[in-house]
XYZ file of C-alpha atoms in Angstrom:
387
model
C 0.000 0.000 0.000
C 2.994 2.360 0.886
C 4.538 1.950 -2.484
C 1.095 2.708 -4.525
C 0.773 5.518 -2.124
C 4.689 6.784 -3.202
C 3.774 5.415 -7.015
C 0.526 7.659 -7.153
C 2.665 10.582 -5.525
C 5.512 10.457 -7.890
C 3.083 10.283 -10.789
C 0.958 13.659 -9.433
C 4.243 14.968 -8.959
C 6.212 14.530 -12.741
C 2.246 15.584 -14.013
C 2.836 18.778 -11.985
C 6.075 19.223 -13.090
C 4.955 18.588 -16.672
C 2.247 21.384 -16.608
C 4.017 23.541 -15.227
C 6.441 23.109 -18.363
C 3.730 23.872 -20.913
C 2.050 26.796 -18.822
C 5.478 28.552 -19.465
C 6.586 27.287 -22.584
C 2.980 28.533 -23.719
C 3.224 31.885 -21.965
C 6.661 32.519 -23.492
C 5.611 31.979 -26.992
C 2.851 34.391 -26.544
C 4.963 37.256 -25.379
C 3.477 36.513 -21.410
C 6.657 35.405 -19.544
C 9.881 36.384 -19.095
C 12.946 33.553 -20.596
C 16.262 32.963 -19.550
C 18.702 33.234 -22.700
C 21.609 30.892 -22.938
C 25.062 32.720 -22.745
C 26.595 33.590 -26.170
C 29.409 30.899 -26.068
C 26.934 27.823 -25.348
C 24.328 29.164 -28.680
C 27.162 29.331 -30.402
C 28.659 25.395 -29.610
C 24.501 24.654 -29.948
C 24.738 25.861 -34.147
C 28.248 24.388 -34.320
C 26.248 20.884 -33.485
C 23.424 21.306 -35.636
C 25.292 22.278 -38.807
C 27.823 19.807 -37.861
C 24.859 16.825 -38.033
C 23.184 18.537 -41.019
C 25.937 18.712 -43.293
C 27.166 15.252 -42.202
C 24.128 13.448 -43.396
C 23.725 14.735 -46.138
C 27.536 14.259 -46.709
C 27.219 10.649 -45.250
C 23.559 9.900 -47.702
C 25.590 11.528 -50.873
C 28.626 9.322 -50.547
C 26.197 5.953 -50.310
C 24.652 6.754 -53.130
C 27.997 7.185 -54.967
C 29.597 4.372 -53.997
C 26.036 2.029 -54.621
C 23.587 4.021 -57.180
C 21.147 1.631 -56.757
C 18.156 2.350 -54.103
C 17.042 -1.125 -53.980
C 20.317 -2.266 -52.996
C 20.676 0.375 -50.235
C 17.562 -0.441 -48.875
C 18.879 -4.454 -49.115
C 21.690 -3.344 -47.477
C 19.995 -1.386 -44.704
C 17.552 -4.021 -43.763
C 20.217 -6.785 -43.146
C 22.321 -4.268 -41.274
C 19.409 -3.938 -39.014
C 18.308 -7.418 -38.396
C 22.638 -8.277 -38.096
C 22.798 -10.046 -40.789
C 25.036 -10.377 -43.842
C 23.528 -9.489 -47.173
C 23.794 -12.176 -49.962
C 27.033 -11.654 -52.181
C 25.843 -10.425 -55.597
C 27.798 -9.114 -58.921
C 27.851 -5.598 -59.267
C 27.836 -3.996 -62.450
C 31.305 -4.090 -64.011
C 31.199 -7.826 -63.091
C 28.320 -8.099 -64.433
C 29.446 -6.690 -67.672
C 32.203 -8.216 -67.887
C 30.449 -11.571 -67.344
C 28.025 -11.023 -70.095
C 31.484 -9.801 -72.607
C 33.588 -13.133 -71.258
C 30.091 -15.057 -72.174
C 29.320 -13.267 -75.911
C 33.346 -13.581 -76.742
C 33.414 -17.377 -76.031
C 29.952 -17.853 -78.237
C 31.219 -15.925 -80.461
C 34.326 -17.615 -80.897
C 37.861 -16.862 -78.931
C 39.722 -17.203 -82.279
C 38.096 -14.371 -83.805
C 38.992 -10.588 -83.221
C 35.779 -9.919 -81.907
C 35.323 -12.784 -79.281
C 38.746 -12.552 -78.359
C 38.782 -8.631 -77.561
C 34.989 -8.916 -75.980
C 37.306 -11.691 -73.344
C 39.972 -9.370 -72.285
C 37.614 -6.480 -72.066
C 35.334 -9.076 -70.083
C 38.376 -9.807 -68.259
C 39.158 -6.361 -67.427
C 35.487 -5.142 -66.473
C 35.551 -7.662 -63.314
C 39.000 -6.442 -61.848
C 37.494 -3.172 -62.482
C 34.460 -4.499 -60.475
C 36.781 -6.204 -57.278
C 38.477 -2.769 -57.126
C 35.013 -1.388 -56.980
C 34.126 -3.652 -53.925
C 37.342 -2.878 -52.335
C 36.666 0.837 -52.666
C 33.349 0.386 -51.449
C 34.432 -1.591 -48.150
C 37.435 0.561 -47.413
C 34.572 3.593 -47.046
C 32.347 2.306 -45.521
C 34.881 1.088 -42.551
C 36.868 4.123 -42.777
C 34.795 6.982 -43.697
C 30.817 5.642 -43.163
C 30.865 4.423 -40.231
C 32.970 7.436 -38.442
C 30.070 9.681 -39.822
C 27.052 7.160 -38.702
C 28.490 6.677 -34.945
C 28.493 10.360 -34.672
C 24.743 10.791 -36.264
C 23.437 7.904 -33.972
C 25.826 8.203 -31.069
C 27.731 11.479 -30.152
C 24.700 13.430 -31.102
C 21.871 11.699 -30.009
C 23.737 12.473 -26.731
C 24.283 16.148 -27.200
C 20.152 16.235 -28.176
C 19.225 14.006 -24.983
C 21.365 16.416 -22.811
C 20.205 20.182 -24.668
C 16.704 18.551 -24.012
C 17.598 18.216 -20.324
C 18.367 21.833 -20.138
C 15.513 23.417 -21.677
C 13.874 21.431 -19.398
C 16.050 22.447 -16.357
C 15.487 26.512 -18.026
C 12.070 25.949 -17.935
C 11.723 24.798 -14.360
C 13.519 27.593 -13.884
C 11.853 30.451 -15.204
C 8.563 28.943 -14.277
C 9.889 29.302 -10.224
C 11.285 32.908 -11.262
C 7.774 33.748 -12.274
C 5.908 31.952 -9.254
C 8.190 33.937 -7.203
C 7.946 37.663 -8.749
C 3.704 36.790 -8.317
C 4.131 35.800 -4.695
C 5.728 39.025 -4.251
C 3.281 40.972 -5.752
C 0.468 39.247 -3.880
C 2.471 40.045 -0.607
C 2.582 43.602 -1.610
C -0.732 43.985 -2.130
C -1.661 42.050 1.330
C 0.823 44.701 3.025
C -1.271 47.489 1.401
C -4.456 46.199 2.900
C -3.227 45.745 5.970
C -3.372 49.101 6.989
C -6.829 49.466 6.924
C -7.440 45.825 7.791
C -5.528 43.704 9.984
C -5.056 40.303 8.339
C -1.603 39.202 9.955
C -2.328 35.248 8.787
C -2.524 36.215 5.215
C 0.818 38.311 5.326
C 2.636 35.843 6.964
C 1.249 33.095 4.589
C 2.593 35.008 1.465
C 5.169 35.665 3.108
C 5.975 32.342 3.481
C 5.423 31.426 -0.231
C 8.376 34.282 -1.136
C 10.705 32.223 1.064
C 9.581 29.148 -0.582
C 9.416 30.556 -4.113
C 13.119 31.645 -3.628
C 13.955 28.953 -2.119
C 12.963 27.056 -5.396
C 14.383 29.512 -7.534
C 17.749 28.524 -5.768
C 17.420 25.320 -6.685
C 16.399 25.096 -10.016
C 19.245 28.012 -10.552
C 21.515 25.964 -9.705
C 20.470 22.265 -11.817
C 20.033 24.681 -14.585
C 23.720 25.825 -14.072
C 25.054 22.191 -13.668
C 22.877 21.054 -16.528
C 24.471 23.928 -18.526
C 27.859 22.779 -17.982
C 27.140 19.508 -19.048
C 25.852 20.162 -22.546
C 28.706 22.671 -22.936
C 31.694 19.968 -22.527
C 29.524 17.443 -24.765
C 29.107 20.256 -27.057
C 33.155 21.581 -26.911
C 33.621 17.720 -27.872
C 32.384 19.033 -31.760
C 36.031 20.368 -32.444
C 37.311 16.939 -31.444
C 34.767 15.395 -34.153
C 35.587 17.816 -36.707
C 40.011 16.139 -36.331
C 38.222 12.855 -36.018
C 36.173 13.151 -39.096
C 39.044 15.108 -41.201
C 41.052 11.824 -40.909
C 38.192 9.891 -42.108
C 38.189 12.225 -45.439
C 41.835 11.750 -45.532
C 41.423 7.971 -45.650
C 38.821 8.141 -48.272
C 40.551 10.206 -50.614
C 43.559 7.957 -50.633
C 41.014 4.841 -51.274
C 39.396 6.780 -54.224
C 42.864 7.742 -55.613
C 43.685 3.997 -55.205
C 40.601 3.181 -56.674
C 40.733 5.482 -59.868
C 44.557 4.939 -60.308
C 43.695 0.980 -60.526
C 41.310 1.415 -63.050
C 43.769 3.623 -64.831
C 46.262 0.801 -64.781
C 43.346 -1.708 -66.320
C 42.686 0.215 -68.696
C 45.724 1.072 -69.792
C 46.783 -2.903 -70.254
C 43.604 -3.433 -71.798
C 44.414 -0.898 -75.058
C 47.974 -2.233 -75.287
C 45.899 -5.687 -75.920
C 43.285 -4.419 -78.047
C 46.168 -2.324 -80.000
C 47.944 -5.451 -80.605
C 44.983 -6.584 -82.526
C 45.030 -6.756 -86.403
C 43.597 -3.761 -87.765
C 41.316 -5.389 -90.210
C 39.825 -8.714 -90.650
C 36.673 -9.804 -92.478
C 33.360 -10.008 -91.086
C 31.363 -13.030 -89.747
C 29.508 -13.635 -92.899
C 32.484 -13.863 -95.502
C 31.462 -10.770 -96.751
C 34.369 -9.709 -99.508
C 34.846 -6.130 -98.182
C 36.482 -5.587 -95.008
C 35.922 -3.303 -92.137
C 38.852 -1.307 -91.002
C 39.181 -1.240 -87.081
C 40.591 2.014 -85.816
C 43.218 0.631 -83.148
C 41.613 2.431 -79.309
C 43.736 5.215 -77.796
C 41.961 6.904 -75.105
C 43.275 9.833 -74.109
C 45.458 9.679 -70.829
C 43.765 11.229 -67.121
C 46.747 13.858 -68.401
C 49.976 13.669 -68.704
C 50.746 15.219 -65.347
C 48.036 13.002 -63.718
C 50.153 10.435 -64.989
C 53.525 11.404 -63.746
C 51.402 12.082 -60.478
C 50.940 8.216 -60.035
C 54.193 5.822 -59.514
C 51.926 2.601 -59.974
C 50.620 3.766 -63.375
C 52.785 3.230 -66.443
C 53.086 5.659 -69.416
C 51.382 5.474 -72.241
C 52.386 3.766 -74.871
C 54.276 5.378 -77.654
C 54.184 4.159 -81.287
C 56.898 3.590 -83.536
C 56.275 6.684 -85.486
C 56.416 8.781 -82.344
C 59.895 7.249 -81.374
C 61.446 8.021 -84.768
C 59.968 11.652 -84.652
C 61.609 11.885 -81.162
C 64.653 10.462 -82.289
C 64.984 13.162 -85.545
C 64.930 16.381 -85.879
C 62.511 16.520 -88.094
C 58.743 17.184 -88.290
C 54.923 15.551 -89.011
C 51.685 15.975 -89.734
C 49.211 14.075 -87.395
C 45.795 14.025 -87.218
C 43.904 14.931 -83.812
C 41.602 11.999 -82.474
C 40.554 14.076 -79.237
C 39.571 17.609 -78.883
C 41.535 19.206 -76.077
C 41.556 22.456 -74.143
C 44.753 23.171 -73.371
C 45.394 23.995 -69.325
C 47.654 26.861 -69.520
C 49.440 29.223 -71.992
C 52.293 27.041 -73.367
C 49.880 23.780 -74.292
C 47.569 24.104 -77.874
C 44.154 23.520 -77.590
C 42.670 20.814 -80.706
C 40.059 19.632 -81.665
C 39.303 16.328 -83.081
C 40.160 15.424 -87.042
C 41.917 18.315 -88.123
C 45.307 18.327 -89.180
C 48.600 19.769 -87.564
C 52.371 19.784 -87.392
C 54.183 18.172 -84.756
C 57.622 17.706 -83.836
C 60.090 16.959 -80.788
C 62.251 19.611 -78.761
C 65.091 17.943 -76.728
C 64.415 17.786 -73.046
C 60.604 17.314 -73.747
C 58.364 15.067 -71.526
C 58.378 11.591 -73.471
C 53.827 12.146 -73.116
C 54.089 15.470 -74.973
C 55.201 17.401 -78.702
C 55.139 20.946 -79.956
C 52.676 21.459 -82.332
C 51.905 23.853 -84.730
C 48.322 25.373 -85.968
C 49.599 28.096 -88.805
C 51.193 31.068 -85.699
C 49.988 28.773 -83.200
C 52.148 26.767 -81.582
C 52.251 24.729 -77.925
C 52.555 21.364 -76.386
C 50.148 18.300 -77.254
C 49.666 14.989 -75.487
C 50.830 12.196 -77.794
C 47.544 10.072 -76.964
C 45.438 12.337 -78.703
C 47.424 12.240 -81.685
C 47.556 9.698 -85.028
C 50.762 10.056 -87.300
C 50.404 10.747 -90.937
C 52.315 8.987 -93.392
């Protein structure tokens, strides 16, 4: 019976404590009450926090959708993180790709030019696709998951503990007010006392001052302690902000990894394709043959190039080592257009016609070339030698 009794008295109690709450909440948005203001320091830590968690989700959503486009799979992969459970292994889409090439070349024949290029770029496609799952589980242990503990951890904390204090700032201003009214009323009382002797209602508001500021006291000072607390969870953003710049530091070297990988693949894969015969008859013994135009994608750029130990440099043709090795000069016909990236490159553009030749000392990716009084370096991978 006693612990109903306390049960029932608690409950009144929080109920009390709850209206109170609203009533000056309420009277504060209408204009009615007076409201303690936070010192400039803590507001400032509060907006720190909140654009701190905004721009980190939406950082943090962004950078799942790059690394996996598709929605359905997110959402795949979001349900089976919640129950704790692995989701199935499935191809992604350069495997997938290259699957279906590896499949086509070997249907089509792997001693024909076709099948046999549709297999190595088959081939290619899935290391492209393992490098893809490698880039994807590097981020999300070293860049994802930093970002998600502090969404779901760190600042669900700092939002329990700011909700504690406008709590703790409402009890607060609600005893301020119950206080400046019991004074008022006490006032008044001492007015009519002087006409009318009521001694028992003096002392009894009286008595509610003392209590009143007794209360204020109190809720002063949890307010106070409850202010300190959110400001050293709140101080702990600059910490996050090191924590998380490490994180970006560790994905930008897996994305350089990543991209310099698929460089290298690519780069193999055109040497092979290149050494492919640059005509050969079609499928149906047709008499007239096709000419295939041998592949020579342009380069990331030549200084992207030099940028990267692991990738090698693209490869130069026979042609281009004899004009090297002469003084002498070329025409060549441009395959890419380019815009050049400063003053001493020349911009092309794609099937027109210029002069090339080799300065000693020049980078082995690069010759001058000349457009009538135009004149500046060129990449060698967007160029085709004329005879």
């Amino acid at each position: 019976m006693n612990i109903m009794d306390f049960n029932v008295k608690k409950l009144a109690a929080d109920a009390g404590t709850f209206l109170s709450r609203a009533v000056q909440f309420t009277e504060e948005k209408l204009g009615q009450a007076e409201k303690t203001e936070l010192d400039a320091h803590l507001e400032n830590l509060l907006s720190k926090a909140e654009c701190t968690k905004l721009w980190t989700e939406k950082i943090m959503k962004q950078t799942e959708v790059l690394l996996q486009p598709n929605p359905n799979a997110r959402i795949e992969e979001f349900v089976y993180e919640k129950l704790d459970r692995k989701a199935p292994s499935r191809m992604n889409n350069p495997e997938l790709l290259g699957q279906y090439m590896i499949d086509a070349g070997n249907e089509f024949g792997p001693g024909t030019a076709y099948g046999n290029a549709l297999i190595k770029c088959g081939e290619t496609q899935k290391r492209i696709g393992t490098a893809d799952r490698e880039l994807i589980q590097t981020s999300a242990i070293n860049f994802l998951t930093p970002l998600r503990n502090f969404i779901e951890g760190d600042y669900k904390t700092i939002t329990k503990e700011r909700k504690l204090l406008q709590n703790k700032r409402l009890d607060l201003d609600a005893a301020k007010t119950r206080l400046k009214k019991a004074k008022v009323a006490e006032a008044r009382a001492a007015q009519l006392n002087t006409s009318q002797p009521e001694e028992n209602n003096i002392m009894m508001w009286a008595e509610e001052v003392t209590k009143s500021e007794q209360e204020v006291r109190i809720t002063q000072s949890e307010f106070d302690r409850q202010a300190e607390i959110t400001r050293l969870l709140l101080e702990g953003i600059s910490s996050t902000h090191a924590h998380h710049l490490r994180c970006l530091n560790d994905f930008v070297e897996a994305q350089m990894t990543y991209y310099a990988q698929c460089y290298q693949y690519m780069l193999d894969l055109q040497k092979q394709l290149g050494s492919f015969p640059s005509t050969f008859l079609s499928n149906d013994n047709q008499s007239s043959s096709a000419p295939v135009q041998s592949v020579s994608a342009p380069s990331v750029l030549a200084s992207a190039s030099a940028s990267l130990p692991s990738v090698s440099k693209s490869v130069v043709t026979s042609g281009i080592t004899e004009l090297k090795s002469s003084s002498g000069s070329r025409k060549a016909r441009v395959l890419y257009d380019y815009d050049a990236a400063n003053s001493s490159e020349l911009s092309l553009l794609a099937d027109e016609v210029i002069t090339v030749y080799s300065i000693p000392g020049m980078d082995s990716d690069w010759l001058m070339g000349e457009r009538g009084n135009q004149k500046g370096k060129v990449p060698i991978t967007y160029l085709e030698l004329l005879n």
